[in-house]
């Protein structure tokens, strides 16, 4: 066998490995996509039930003068709907592998738990479905984990997890909101300098759209309160 033949065999061998690796990645991607689609299909009706429940819960009182208006759902009926959909959300999170659908179910389930003042279970539920994904759903999961940690007086842990979002370019639309949350936590940790630094940076930004405009105003408001607190020596 000549040196050239040996080199070609080596190149073909390496190329074969690359093809196998590429095929493996493609297969895993297709399988992951298929699993996600199946999870979304299973979750669709549960999500619809929860959305319908929230619409009924937040619906304005019916116009009594309008005889054709649909009657309001009774509190008892709403409570039954909530119990049913809460159980379905919990079961979906528990019985299915982590996916975007599972994360959405966990977000809805934790929302109910927060209203019931069960922050511990809400936090542990979200922590179980957290991943390294940089997409929107996982970002929302991490934002809520941070909020629950802050509400549980674990501000340093909250700051650390929010920092993952701040470092994520894909989540730039959330950066200001998360930084404000970090600033409030730094204030809780008696690090007024860091809190003021974050708030000043946001407050001095030029408004760019409704979201940025709102967060800029919020930052300016919190900054004034912080500065008043410093002046008064509280």
PDB file of N, CA and C in Angstrom, residues 60-97:
ATOM      1  N   UNK A  60     -64.885  40.759  33.598  1.00  0.00           N
ATOM      2  CA  UNK A  60     -65.646  41.787  34.321  1.00  0.00           C
ATOM      3  C   UNK A  60     -67.047  41.277  34.646  1.00  0.00           C
ATOM      4  N   UNK A  61     -67.687  41.843  35.653  1.00  0.00           N
ATOM      5  CA  UNK A  61     -69.056  41.413  35.994  1.00  0.00           C
ATOM      6  C   UNK A  61     -69.985  41.610  34.805  1.00  0.00           C
ATOM      7  N   UNK A  62     -70.940  40.714  34.590  1.00  0.00           N
ATOM      8  CA  UNK A  62     -71.854  40.852  33.447  1.00  0.00           C
ATOM      9  C   UNK A  62     -72.751  42.076  33.600  1.00  0.00           C
ATOM     10  N   UNK A  63     -73.119  42.647  32.474  1.00  0.00           N
ATOM     11  CA  UNK A  63     -74.017  43.799  32.465  1.00  0.00           C
ATOM     12  C   UNK A  63     -75.428  43.313  32.777  1.00  0.00           C
ATOM     13  N   UNK A  64     -75.937  43.702  33.935  1.00  0.00           N
ATOM     14  CA  UNK A  64     -77.261  43.226  34.364  1.00  0.00           C
ATOM     15  C   UNK A  64     -78.376  43.730  33.448  1.00  0.00           C
ATOM     16  N   UNK A  65     -78.119  44.844  32.764  1.00  0.00           N
ATOM     17  CA  UNK A  65     -79.136  45.388  31.867  1.00  0.00           C
ATOM     18  C   UNK A  65     -79.230  44.590  30.570  1.00  0.00           C
ATOM     19  N   UNK A  66     -78.166  43.886  30.269  1.00  0.00           N
ATOM     20  CA  UNK A  66     -78.130  43.095  29.031  1.00  0.00           C
ATOM     21  C   UNK A  66     -78.630  41.679  29.334  1.00  0.00           C
ATOM     22  N   UNK A  67     -79.843  41.410  28.963  1.00  0.00           N
ATOM     23  CA  UNK A  67     -80.454  40.107  29.264  1.00  0.00           C
ATOM     24  C   UNK A  67     -79.822  38.969  28.468  1.00  0.00           C
ATOM     25  N   UNK A  68     -79.125  39.329  27.375  1.00  0.00           N
ATOM     26  CA  UNK A  68     -78.504  38.295  26.546  1.00  0.00           C
ATOM     27  C   UNK A  68     -77.076  37.965  26.987  1.00  0.00           C
ATOM     28  N   UNK A  69     -76.573  38.717  27.957  1.00  0.00           N
ATOM     29  CA  UNK A  69     -75.196  38.495  28.413  1.00  0.00           C
ATOM     30  C   UNK A  69     -75.076  37.144  29.106  1.00  0.00           C
ATOM     31  N   UNK A  70     -73.964  36.475  28.887  1.00  0.00           N
ATOM     32  CA  UNK A  70     -73.733  35.169  29.521  1.00  0.00           C
ATOM     33  C   UNK A  70     -73.557  35.358  31.023  1.00  0.00           C
ATOM     34  N   UNK A  71     -74.151  34.489  31.832  1.00  0.00           N
ATOM     35  CA  UNK A  71     -74.019  34.621  33.287  1.00  0.00           C
ATOM     36  C   UNK A  71     -72.578  34.389  33.731  1.00  0.00           C
ATOM     37  N   UNK A  72     -72.196  35.073  34.802  1.00  0.00           N
ATOM     38  CA  UNK A  72     -70.832  34.915  35.325  1.00  0.00           C
ATOM     39  C   UNK A  72     -70.664  33.524  35.923  1.00  0.00           C
ATOM     40  N   UNK A  73     -69.453  32.993  35.829  1.00  0.00           N
ATOM     41  CA  UNK A  73     -69.152  31.696  36.439  1.00  0.00           C
ATOM     42  C   UNK A  73     -69.126  31.859  37.950  1.00  0.00           C
ATOM     43  N   UNK A  74     -69.792  30.981  38.661  1.00  0.00           N
ATOM     44  CA  UNK A  74     -69.858  31.090  40.120  1.00  0.00           C
ATOM     45  C   UNK A  74     -68.494  30.794  40.742  1.00  0.00           C
ATOM     46  N   UNK A  75     -68.217  31.355  41.929  1.00  0.00           N
ATOM     47  CA  UNK A  75     -66.954  31.067  42.621  1.00  0.00           C
ATOM     48  C   UNK A  75     -66.745  29.573  42.854  1.00  0.00           C
ATOM     49  N   UNK A  76     -67.835  28.869  43.131  1.00  0.00           N
ATOM     50  CA  UNK A  76     -67.737  27.425  43.368  1.00  0.00           C
ATOM     51  C   UNK A  76     -67.279  26.688  42.105  1.00  0.00           C
ATOM     52  N   UNK A  77     -67.854  27.089  40.967  1.00  0.00           N
ATOM     53  CA  UNK A  77     -67.479  26.459  39.694  1.00  0.00           C
ATOM     54  C   UNK A  77     -66.027  26.776  39.342  1.00  0.00           C
ATOM     55  N   UNK A  78     -65.611  28.017  39.611  1.00  0.00           N
ATOM     56  CA  UNK A  78     -64.225  28.406  39.354  1.00  0.00           C
ATOM     57  C   UNK A  78     -63.259  27.612  40.225  1.00  0.00           C
ATOM     58  N   UNK A  79     -63.636  27.414  41.480  1.00  0.00           N
ATOM     59  CA  UNK A  79     -62.784  26.653  42.401  1.00  0.00           C
ATOM     60  C   UNK A  79     -62.614  25.215  41.923  1.00  0.00           C
ATOM     61  N   UNK A  80     -63.697  24.638  41.402  1.00  0.00           N
ATOM     62  CA  UNK A  80     -63.623  23.270  40.877  1.00  0.00           C
ATOM     63  C   UNK A  80     -62.718  23.204  39.643  1.00  0.00           C
ATOM     64  N   UNK A  81     -62.856  24.192  38.769  1.00  0.00           N
ATOM     65  CA  UNK A  81     -62.007  24.244  37.567  1.00  0.00           C
ATOM     66  C   UNK A  81     -60.534  24.359  37.948  1.00  0.00           C
ATOM     67  N   UNK A  82     -60.261  25.206  38.943  1.00  0.00           N
ATOM     68  CA  UNK A  82     -58.875  25.402  39.378  1.00  0.00           C
ATOM     69  C   UNK A  82     -58.294  24.119  39.960  1.00  0.00           C
ATOM     70  N   UNK A  83     -59.070  23.451  40.787  1.00  0.00           N
ATOM     71  CA  UNK A  83     -58.607  22.193  41.390  1.00  0.00           C
ATOM     72  C   UNK A  83     -58.271  21.168  40.314  1.00  0.00           C
ATOM     73  N   UNK A  84     -59.138  21.086  39.302  1.00  0.00           N
ATOM     74  CA  UNK A  84     -58.932  20.106  38.223  1.00  0.00           C
ATOM     75  C   UNK A  84     -57.677  20.423  37.415  1.00  0.00           C
ATOM     76  N   UNK A  85     -57.549  21.682  36.972  1.00  0.00           N
ATOM     77  CA  UNK A  85     -56.416  22.033  36.113  1.00  0.00           C
ATOM     78  C   UNK A  85     -55.112  22.044  36.908  1.00  0.00           C
ATOM     79  N   UNK A  86     -55.178  22.383  38.176  1.00  0.00           N
ATOM     80  CA  UNK A  86     -53.980  22.344  39.023  1.00  0.00           C
ATOM     81  C   UNK A  86     -53.445  20.917  39.111  1.00  0.00           C
ATOM     82  N   UNK A  87     -54.338  19.969  39.314  1.00  0.00           N
ATOM     83  CA  UNK A  87     -53.939  18.561  39.378  1.00  0.00           C
ATOM     84  C   UNK A  87     -53.345  18.077  38.065  1.00  0.00           C
ATOM     85  N   UNK A  88     -53.928  18.526  36.958  1.00  0.00           N
ATOM     86  CA  UNK A  88     -53.422  18.117  35.638  1.00  0.00           C
ATOM     87  C   UNK A  88     -52.039  18.708  35.362  1.00  0.00           C
ATOM     88  N   UNK A  89     -51.833  19.958  35.764  1.00  0.00           N
ATOM     89  CA  UNK A  89     -50.524  20.592  35.582  1.00  0.00           C
ATOM     90  C   UNK A  89     -49.453  19.884  36.410  1.00  0.00           C
ATOM     91  N   UNK A  90     -49.784  19.598  37.657  1.00  0.00           N
ATOM     92  CA  UNK A  90     -48.827  18.914  38.536  1.00  0.00           C
ATOM     93  C   UNK A  90     -48.472  17.534  37.988  1.00  0.00           C
ATOM     94  N   UNK A  91     -49.475  16.812  37.515  1.00  0.00           N
ATOM     95  CA  UNK A  91     -49.252  15.477  36.960  1.00  0.00           C
ATOM     96  C   UNK A  91     -48.384  15.550  35.710  1.00  0.00           C
ATOM     97  N   UNK A  92     -48.637  16.546  34.865  1.00  0.00           N
ATOM     98  CA  UNK A  92     -47.861  16.686  33.624  1.00  0.00           C
ATOM     99  C   UNK A  92     -46.392  16.950  33.938  1.00  0.00           C
ATOM    100  N   UNK A  93     -46.134  17.831  34.899  1.00  0.00           N
ATOM    101  CA  UNK A  93     -44.755  18.159  35.276  1.00  0.00           C
ATOM    102  C   UNK A  93     -44.057  16.943  35.873  1.00  0.00           C
ATOM    103  N   UNK A  94     -44.792  16.202  36.689  1.00  0.00           N
ATOM    104  CA  UNK A  94     -44.209  15.055  37.395  1.00  0.00           C
ATOM    105  C   UNK A  94     -43.923  13.882  36.464  1.00  0.00           C
ATOM    106  N   UNK A  95     -44.822  13.629  35.525  1.00  0.00           N
ATOM    107  CA  UNK A  95     -44.749  12.400  34.732  1.00  0.00           C
ATOM    108  C   UNK A  95     -44.022  12.547  33.393  1.00  0.00           C
ATOM    109  N   UNK A  96     -43.694  13.761  32.988  1.00  0.00           N
ATOM    110  CA  UNK A  96     -43.065  13.951  31.677  1.00  0.00           C
ATOM    111  C   UNK A  96     -41.629  14.453  31.806  1.00  0.00           C
ATOM    112  N   UNK A  97     -40.743  14.014  30.889  1.00  0.00           N
ATOM    113  CA  UNK A  97     -39.360  14.514  30.909  1.00  0.00           C
ATOM    114  C   UNK A  97     -39.341  16.010  30.609  1.00  0.00           C
TER     115      UNK A  97
END
